[in-house]
Short mmCIF file of C-alpha atoms and ligand atoms in Angstrom, two decimals:
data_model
loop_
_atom_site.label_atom_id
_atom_site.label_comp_id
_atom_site.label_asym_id
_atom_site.label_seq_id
_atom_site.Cartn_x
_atom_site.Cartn_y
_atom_site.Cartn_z
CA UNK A 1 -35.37 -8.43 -9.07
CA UNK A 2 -31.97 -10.32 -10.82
CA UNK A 3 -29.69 -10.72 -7.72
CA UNK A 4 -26.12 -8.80 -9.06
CA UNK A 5 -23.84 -11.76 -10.38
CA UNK A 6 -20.92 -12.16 -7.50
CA UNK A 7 -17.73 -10.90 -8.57
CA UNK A 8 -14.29 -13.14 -8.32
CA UNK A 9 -11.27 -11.20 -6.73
CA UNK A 10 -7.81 -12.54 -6.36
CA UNK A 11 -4.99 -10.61 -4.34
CA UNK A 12 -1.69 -11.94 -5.11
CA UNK A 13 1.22 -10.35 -2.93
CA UNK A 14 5.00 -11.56 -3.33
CA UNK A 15 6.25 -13.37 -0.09
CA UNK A 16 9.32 -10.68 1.49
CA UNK A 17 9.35 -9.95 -2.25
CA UNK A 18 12.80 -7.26 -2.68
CA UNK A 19 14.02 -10.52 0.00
CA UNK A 20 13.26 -13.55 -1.82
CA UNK A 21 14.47 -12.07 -4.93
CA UNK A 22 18.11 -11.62 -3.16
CA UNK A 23 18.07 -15.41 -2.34
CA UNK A 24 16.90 -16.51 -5.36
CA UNK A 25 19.54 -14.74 -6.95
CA UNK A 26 22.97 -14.98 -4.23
CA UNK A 27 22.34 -18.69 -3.08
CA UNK A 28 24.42 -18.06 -0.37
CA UNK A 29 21.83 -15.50 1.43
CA UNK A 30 19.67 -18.45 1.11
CA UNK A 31 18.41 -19.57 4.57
CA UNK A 32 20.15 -16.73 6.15
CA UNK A 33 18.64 -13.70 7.80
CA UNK A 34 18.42 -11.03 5.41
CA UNK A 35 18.11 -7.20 5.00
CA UNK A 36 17.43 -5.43 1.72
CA UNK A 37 18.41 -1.97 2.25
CA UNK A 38 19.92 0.10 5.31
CA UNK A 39 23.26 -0.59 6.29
CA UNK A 40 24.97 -2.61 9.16
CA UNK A 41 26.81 0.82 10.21
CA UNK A 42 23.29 1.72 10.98
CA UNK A 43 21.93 4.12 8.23
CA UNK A 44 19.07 4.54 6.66
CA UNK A 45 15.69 2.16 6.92
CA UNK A 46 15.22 -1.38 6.37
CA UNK A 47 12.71 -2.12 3.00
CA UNK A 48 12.69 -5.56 3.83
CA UNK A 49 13.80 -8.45 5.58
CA UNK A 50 14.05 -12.22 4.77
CA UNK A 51 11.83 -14.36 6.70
CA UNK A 52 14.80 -15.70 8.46
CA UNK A 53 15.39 -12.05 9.83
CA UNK A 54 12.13 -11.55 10.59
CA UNK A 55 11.75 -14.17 13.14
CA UNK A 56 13.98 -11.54 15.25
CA UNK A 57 11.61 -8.65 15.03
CA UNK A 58 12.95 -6.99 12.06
CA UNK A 59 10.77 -5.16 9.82
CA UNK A 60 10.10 -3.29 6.96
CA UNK A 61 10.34 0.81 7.83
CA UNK A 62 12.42 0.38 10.54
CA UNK A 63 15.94 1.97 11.11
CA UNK A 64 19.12 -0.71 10.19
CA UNK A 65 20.28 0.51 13.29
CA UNK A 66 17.43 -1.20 15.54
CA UNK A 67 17.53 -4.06 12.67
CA UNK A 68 21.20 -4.55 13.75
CA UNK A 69 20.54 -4.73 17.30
CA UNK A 70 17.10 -7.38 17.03
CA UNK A 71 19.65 -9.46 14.68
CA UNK A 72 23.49 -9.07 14.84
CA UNK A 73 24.31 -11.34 12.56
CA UNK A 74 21.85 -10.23 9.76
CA UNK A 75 23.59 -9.88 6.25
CA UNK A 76 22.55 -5.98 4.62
CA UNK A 77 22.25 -5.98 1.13
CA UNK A 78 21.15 -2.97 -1.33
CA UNK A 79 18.14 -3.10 -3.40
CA UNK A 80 18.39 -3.85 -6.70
CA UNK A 81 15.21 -2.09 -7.87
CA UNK A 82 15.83 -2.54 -11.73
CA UNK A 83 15.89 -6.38 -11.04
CA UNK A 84 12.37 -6.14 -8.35
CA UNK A 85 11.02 -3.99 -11.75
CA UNK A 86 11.59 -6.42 -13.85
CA UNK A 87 9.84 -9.43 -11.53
CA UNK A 88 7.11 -7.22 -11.20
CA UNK A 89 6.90 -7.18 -15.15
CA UNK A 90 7.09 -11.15 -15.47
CA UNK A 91 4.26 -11.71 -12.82
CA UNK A 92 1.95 -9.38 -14.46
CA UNK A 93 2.60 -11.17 -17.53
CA UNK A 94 1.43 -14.38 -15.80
CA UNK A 95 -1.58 -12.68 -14.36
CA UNK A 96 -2.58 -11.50 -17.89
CA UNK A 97 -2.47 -15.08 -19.16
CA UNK A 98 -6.21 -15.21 -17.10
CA UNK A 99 -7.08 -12.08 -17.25
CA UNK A 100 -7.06 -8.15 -18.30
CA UNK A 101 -8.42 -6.81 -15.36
CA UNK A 102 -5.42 -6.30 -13.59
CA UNK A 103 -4.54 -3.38 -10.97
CA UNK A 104 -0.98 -3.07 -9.80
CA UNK A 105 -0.73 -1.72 -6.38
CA UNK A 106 2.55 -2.05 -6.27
CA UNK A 107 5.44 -3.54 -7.43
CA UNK A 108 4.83 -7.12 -5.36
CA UNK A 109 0.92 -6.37 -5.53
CA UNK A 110 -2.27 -6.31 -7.61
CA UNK A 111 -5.51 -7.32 -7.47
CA UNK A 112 -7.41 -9.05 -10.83
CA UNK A 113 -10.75 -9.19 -11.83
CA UNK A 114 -11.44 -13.24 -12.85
CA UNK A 115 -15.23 -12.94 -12.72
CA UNK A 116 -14.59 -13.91 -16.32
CA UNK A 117 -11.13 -15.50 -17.53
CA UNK A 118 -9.77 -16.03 -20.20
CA UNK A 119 -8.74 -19.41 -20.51
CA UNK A 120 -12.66 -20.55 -18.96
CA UNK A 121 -11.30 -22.11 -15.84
CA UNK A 122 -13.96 -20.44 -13.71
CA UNK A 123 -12.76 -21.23 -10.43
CA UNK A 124 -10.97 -18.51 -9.03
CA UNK A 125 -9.08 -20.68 -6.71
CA UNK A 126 -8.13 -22.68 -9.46
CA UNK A 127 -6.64 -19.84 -10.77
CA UNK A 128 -5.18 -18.60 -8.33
CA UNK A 129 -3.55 -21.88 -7.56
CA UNK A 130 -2.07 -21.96 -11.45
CA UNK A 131 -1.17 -18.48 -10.57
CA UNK A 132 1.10 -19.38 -7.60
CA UNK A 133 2.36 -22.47 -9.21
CA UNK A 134 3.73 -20.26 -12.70
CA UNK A 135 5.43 -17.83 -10.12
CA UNK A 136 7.13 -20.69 -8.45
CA UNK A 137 7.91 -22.82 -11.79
CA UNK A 138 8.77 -19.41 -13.80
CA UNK A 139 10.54 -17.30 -11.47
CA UNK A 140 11.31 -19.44 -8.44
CA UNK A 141 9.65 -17.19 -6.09
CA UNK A 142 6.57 -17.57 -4.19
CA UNK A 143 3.35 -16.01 -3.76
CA UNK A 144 0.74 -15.59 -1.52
CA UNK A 145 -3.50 -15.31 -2.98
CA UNK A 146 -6.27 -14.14 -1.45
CA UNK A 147 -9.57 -14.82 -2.84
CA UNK A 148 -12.98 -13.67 -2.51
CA UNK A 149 -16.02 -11.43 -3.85
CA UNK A 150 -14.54 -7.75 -3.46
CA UNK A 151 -11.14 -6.28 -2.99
CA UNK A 152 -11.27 -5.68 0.32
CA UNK A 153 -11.80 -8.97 1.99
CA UNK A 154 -9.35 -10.33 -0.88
CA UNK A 155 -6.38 -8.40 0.19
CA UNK A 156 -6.82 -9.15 3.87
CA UNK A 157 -7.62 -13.12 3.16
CA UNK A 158 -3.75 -12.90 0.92
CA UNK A 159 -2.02 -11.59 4.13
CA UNK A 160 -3.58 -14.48 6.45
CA UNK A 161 -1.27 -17.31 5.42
CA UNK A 162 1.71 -15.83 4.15
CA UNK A 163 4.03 -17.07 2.93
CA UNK A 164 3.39 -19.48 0.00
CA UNK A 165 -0.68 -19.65 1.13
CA UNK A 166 -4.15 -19.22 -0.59
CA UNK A 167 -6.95 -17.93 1.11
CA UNK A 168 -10.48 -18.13 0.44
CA UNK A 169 -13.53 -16.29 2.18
CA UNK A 170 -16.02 -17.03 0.62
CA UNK A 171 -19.60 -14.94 0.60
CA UNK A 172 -21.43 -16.87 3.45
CA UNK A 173 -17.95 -16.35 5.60
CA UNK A 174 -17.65 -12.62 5.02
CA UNK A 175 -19.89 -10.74 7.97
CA UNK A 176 -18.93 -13.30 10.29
CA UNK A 177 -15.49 -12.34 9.02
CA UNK A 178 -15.62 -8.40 9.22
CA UNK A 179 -17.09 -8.98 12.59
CA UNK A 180 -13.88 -10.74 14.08
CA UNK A 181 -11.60 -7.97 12.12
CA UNK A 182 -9.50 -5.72 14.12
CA UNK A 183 -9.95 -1.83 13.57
CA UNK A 184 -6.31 -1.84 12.42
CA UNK A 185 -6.73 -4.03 9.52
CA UNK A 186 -9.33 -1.99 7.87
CA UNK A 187 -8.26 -0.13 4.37
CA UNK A 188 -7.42 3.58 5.61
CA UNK A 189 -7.26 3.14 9.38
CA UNK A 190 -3.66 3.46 10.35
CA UNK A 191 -2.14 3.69 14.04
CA UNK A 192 -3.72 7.41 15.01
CA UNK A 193 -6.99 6.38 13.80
CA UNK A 194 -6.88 2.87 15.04
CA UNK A 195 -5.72 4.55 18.92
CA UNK A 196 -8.66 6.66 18.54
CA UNK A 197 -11.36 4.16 17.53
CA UNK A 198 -10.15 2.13 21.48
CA UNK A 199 -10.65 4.94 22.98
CA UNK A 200 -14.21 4.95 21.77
CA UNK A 201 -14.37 1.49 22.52
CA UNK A 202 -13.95 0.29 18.75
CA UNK A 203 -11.95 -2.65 18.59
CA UNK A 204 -13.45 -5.33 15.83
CA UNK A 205 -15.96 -5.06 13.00
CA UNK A 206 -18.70 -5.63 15.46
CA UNK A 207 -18.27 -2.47 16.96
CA UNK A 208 -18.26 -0.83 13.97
CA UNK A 209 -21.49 -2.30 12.77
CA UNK A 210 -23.52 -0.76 16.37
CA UNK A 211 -22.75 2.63 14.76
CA UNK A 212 -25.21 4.22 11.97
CA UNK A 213 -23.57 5.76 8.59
CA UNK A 214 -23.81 9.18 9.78
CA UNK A 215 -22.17 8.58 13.78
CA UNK A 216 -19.50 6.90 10.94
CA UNK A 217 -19.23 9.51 8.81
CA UNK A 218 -19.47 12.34 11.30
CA UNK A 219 -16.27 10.39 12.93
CA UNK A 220 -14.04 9.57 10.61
CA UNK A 221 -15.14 11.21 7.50
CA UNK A 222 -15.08 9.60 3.69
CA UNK A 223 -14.07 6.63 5.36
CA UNK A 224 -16.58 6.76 7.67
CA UNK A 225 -19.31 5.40 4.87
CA UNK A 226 -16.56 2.95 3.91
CA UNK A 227 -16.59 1.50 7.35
CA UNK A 228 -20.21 1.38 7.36
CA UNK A 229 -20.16 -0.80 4.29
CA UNK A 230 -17.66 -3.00 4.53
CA UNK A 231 -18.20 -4.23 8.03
CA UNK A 232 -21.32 -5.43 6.07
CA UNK A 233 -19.30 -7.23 3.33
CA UNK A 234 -20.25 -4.52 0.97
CA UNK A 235 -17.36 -3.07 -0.93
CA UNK A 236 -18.13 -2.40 -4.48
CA UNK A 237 -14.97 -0.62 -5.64
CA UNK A 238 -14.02 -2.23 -9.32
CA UNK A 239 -10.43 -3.53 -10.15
CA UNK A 240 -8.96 -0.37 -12.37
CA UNK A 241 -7.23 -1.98 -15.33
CA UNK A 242 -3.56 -0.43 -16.04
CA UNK A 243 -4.14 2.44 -13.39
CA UNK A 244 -1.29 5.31 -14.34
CA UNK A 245 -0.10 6.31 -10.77
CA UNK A 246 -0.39 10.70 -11.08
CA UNK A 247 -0.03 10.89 -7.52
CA UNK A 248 0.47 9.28 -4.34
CA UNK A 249 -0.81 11.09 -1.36
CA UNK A 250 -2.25 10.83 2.21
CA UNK A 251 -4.80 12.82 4.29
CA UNK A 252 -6.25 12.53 7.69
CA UNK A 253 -9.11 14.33 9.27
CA UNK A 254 -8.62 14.69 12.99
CA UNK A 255 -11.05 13.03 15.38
CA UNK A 256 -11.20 16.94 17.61
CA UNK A 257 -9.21 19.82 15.97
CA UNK A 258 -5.67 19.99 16.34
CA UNK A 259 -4.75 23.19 18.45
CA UNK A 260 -1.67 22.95 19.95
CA UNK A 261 1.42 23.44 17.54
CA UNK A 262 3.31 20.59 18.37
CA UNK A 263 0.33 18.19 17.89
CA UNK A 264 0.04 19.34 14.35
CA UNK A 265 3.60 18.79 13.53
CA UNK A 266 3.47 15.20 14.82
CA UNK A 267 0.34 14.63 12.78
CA UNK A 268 2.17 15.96 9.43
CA UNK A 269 5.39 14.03 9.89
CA UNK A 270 3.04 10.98 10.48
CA UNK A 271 1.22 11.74 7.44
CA UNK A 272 4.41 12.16 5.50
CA UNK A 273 5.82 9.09 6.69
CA UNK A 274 2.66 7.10 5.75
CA UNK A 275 2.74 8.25 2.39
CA UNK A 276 6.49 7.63 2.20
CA UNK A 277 6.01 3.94 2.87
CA UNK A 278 3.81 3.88 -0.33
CA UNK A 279 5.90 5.84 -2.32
CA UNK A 280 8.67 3.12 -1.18
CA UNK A 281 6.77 0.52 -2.30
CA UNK A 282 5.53 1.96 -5.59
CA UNK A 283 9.07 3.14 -6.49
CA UNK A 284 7.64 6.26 -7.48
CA UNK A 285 9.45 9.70 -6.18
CA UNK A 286 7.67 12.88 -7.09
CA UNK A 287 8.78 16.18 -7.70
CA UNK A 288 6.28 18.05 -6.83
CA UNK A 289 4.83 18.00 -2.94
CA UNK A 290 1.61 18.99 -2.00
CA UNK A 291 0.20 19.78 1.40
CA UNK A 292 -3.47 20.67 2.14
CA UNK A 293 -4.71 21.52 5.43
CA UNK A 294 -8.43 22.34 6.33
CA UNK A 295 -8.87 24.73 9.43
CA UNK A 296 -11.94 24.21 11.90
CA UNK A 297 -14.17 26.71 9.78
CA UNK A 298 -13.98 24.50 6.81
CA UNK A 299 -11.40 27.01 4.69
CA UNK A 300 -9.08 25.20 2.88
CA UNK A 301 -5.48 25.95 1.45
CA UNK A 302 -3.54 23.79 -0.88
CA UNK A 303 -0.14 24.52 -0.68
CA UNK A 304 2.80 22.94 -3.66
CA UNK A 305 6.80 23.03 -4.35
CA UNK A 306 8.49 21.34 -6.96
CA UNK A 307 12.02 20.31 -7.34
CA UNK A 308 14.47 20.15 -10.14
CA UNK A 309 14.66 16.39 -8.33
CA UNK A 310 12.35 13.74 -7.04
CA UNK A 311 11.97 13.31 -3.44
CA UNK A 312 13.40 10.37 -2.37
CA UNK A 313 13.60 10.11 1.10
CA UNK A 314 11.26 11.12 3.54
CA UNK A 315 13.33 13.92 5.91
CA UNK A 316 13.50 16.03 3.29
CA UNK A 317 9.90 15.46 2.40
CA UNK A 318 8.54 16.48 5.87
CA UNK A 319 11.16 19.58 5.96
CA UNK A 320 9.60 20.80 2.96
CA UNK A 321 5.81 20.10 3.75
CA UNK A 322 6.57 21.71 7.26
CA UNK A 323 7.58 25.06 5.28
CA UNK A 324 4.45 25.14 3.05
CA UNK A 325 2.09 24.37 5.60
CA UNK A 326 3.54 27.36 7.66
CA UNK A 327 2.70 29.79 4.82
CA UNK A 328 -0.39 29.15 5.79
CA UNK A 329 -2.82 30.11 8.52
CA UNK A 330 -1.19 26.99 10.15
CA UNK A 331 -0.68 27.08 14.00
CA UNK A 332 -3.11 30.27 14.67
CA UNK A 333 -6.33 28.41 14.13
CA UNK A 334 -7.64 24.83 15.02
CA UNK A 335 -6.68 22.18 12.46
CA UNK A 336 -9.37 19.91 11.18
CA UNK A 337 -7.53 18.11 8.12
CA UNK A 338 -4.30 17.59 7.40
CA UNK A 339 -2.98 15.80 3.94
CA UNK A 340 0.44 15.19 1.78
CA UNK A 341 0.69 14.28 -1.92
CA UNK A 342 2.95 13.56 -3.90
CA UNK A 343 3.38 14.01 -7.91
CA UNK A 344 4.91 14.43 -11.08
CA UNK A 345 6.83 11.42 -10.63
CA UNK A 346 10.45 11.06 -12.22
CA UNK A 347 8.83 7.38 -14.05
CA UNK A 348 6.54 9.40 -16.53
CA UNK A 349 9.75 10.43 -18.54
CA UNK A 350 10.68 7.04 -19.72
CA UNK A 351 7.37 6.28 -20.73
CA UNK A 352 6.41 8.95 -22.75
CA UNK A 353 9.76 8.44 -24.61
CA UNK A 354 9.36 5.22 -25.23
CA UNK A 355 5.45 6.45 -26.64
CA UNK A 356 7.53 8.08 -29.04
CA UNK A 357 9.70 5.98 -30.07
CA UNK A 358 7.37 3.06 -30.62
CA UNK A 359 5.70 5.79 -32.81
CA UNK A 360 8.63 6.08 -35.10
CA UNK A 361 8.71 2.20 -35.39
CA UNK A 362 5.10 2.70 -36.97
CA UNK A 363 5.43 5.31 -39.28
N1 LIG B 1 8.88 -1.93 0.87
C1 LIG B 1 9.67 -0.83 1.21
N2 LIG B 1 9.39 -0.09 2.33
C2 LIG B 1 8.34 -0.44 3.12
C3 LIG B 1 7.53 -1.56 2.81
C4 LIG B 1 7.85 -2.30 1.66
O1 LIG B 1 10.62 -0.51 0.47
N3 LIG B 1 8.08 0.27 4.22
C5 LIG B 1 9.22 -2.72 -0.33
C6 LIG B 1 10.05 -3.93 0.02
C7 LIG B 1 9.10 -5.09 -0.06
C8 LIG B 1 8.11 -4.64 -1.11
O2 LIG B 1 8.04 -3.22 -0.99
O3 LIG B 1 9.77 -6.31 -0.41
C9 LIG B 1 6.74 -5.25 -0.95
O4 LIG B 1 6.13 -4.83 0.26
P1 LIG B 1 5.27 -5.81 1.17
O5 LIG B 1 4.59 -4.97 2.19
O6 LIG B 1 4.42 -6.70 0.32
O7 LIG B 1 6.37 -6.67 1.96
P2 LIG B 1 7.13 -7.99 1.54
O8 LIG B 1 6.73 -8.48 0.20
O9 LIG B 1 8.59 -7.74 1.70
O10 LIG B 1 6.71 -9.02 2.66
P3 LIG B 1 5.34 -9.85 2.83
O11 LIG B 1 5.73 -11.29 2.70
O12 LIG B 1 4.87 -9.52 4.20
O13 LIG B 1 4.42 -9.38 1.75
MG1 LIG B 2 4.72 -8.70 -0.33
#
């Protein structure tokens, strides 16, 4: 049998990206420690900080106020999203110079396909290099690339020498690889799941890899199969070309069912706030919020509100999900699932305007 031809995966993520572009921009933040967003008076939540700041402990998500106190003498600015959306424009314009397989993940983010490119350089560290070097010549920002044979191991291998670095794991490095990863770092395992994977003794990779596909799957559902695979470097997921974000959401299925009221509540403002952090980063605010919630008998109830205005912050998101999910069943039977979405996002207006005006222009 044909072995499959190996696939070539670059991640490219932009180093403190809403950051960099504030320096780059106001010379005098240069060198200094920065915060995009939040305020010194101690409102709101930090996006992100400069690396500068972050040698303090400041990071992205958390409240200016704590930011203040890690770093007095931190400088706040506000973000200047037009300007980030515009960046994020140019650098997919570089990308596409090599490629058309190209999937945004978010505005600093994408992975690209360059099993074949277009310019027949063939090494996908060589691209990646000329990738890094356009950003820096073009836009005077910098970069960091991970490189490998899915998308998986390519996104972790861009976050291992940030800033400015290029990582490549290549196929004979990958098991060894997933072996050493911690739980935390895998794609859909965040802090609740991660706490209950120790508990079971699940730590690294390798302790994934003792358990068969349906001890995985029993345990942590859809991802459980995920898990199975990629500890074994198998992760076959293709890079989706000009993906249209409909909806941004988050779902968790609970380790044992969730009985006691105030259990659940702390699971859906978690939820909420880990689909919040995406929405942040995607700069995409829905109007319409969905919760679902799946009881221990398997029924399930989809519950949605919309707005005359997108949701843009994330109190207002959880006081609204908190008053669907209680016209449910929710708190007199034992909770299995729990999920938030997100949708009908303010961007889509724009667009299909523009879709008609180009389509003046033709006729
Ligand atoms: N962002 C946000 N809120 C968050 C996380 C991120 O608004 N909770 C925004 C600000 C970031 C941008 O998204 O600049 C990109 O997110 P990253 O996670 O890639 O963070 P950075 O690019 O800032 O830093 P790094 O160098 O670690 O990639
Ligand atoms: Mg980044």
């Amino acid at each position: 049998m044909e072995t499959p031809k190996l696939r070539k995966i670059i991640h490219i993520d932009m180093d403190a990206f809403y950051a960099s572009v504030e320096q780059r921009d106001f010379p005098e933040l240069r060198g200094k420690p920065l915060v995009v967003g939040g305020s010194p008076e101690g409102r709101g939540v930090v996006a992100t900080a400069s690396y500068e700041a972050r040698t303090y402990g400041v990071r992205s998500a958390m409240s200016s106020k704590k930011a203040q106190q890690l770093c007095p003498y931190a400088i706040f600015v506000y973000p200047r999203f037009s300007v980030y959306k515009e960046v994020s424009r140019q650098i997919r314009e570089i990308f596409s110079r090599y490629t058309d397989l190209i999937e945004p993940l978010s505005l600093d983010e994408a992975y690209l396909d360059v099993t074949e490119d277009k310019l027949n350089i063939g090494s996908a560290i060589t691209i990646a290099e000329q990738i890094k070097q356009a950003i820096k010549d073009e836009l005077g920002l910098t970069a960091s690339a991970g490189v490998s044979i899915n998308k998986f191991v390519a996104k972790i291998a861009s976050d291992m020498n940030k800033p400015d670095g290029l990582t490549f794991i290549g196929p004979s490095k990958i098991e060894k690889f997933m072996e050493k990863l911690p739980v935390e770092k895998f794609h859909g395992v965040g802090k609740v799941t991660a706490e209950r994977m120790k508990m079971q003794g699940i730590r690294k990779g390798s302790d994934l890899k003792k358990l068969t596909e349906e001890r995985l799957a029993l345990l942590f559902g859809k991802s459980g199969k995920f898990f199975y695979n990629i500890v074994r470097g198998i992760d076959n997921r293709a890079v989706k070309p000009d993906r249209e974000t409909k909806s941004i959401s988050s779902e968790d299925t609970f380790g044992s069912d969730l009985d006691k009221g105030s259990e659940m509540y702390e699971r859906l403002l978690q939820i909420t706030q880990s689909v919040f952090k995406r929405i942040n980063q995607y700069q995409l605010f829905g109007r319409t919020l969905t919760v679902k919630v799946k009881f221990a008998d398997f029924k399930q109830i989809t519950r949605s509100i919309s707005f005359e205005h997108p949701i843009n912050n994330e109190n207002d998101a959880y006081q609204a999900a908190k008053t669907l999910i209680e016209q449910t069943d929710f708190g007199g039977k034992l909770v299995r699932l729990l999920g938030v979405g997100f949708s009908n996002f303010h961007e889509a207006k724009p667009k299909q305007r523009n879709r008609i005006e180009e389509q003046k222009l033709l006729f």
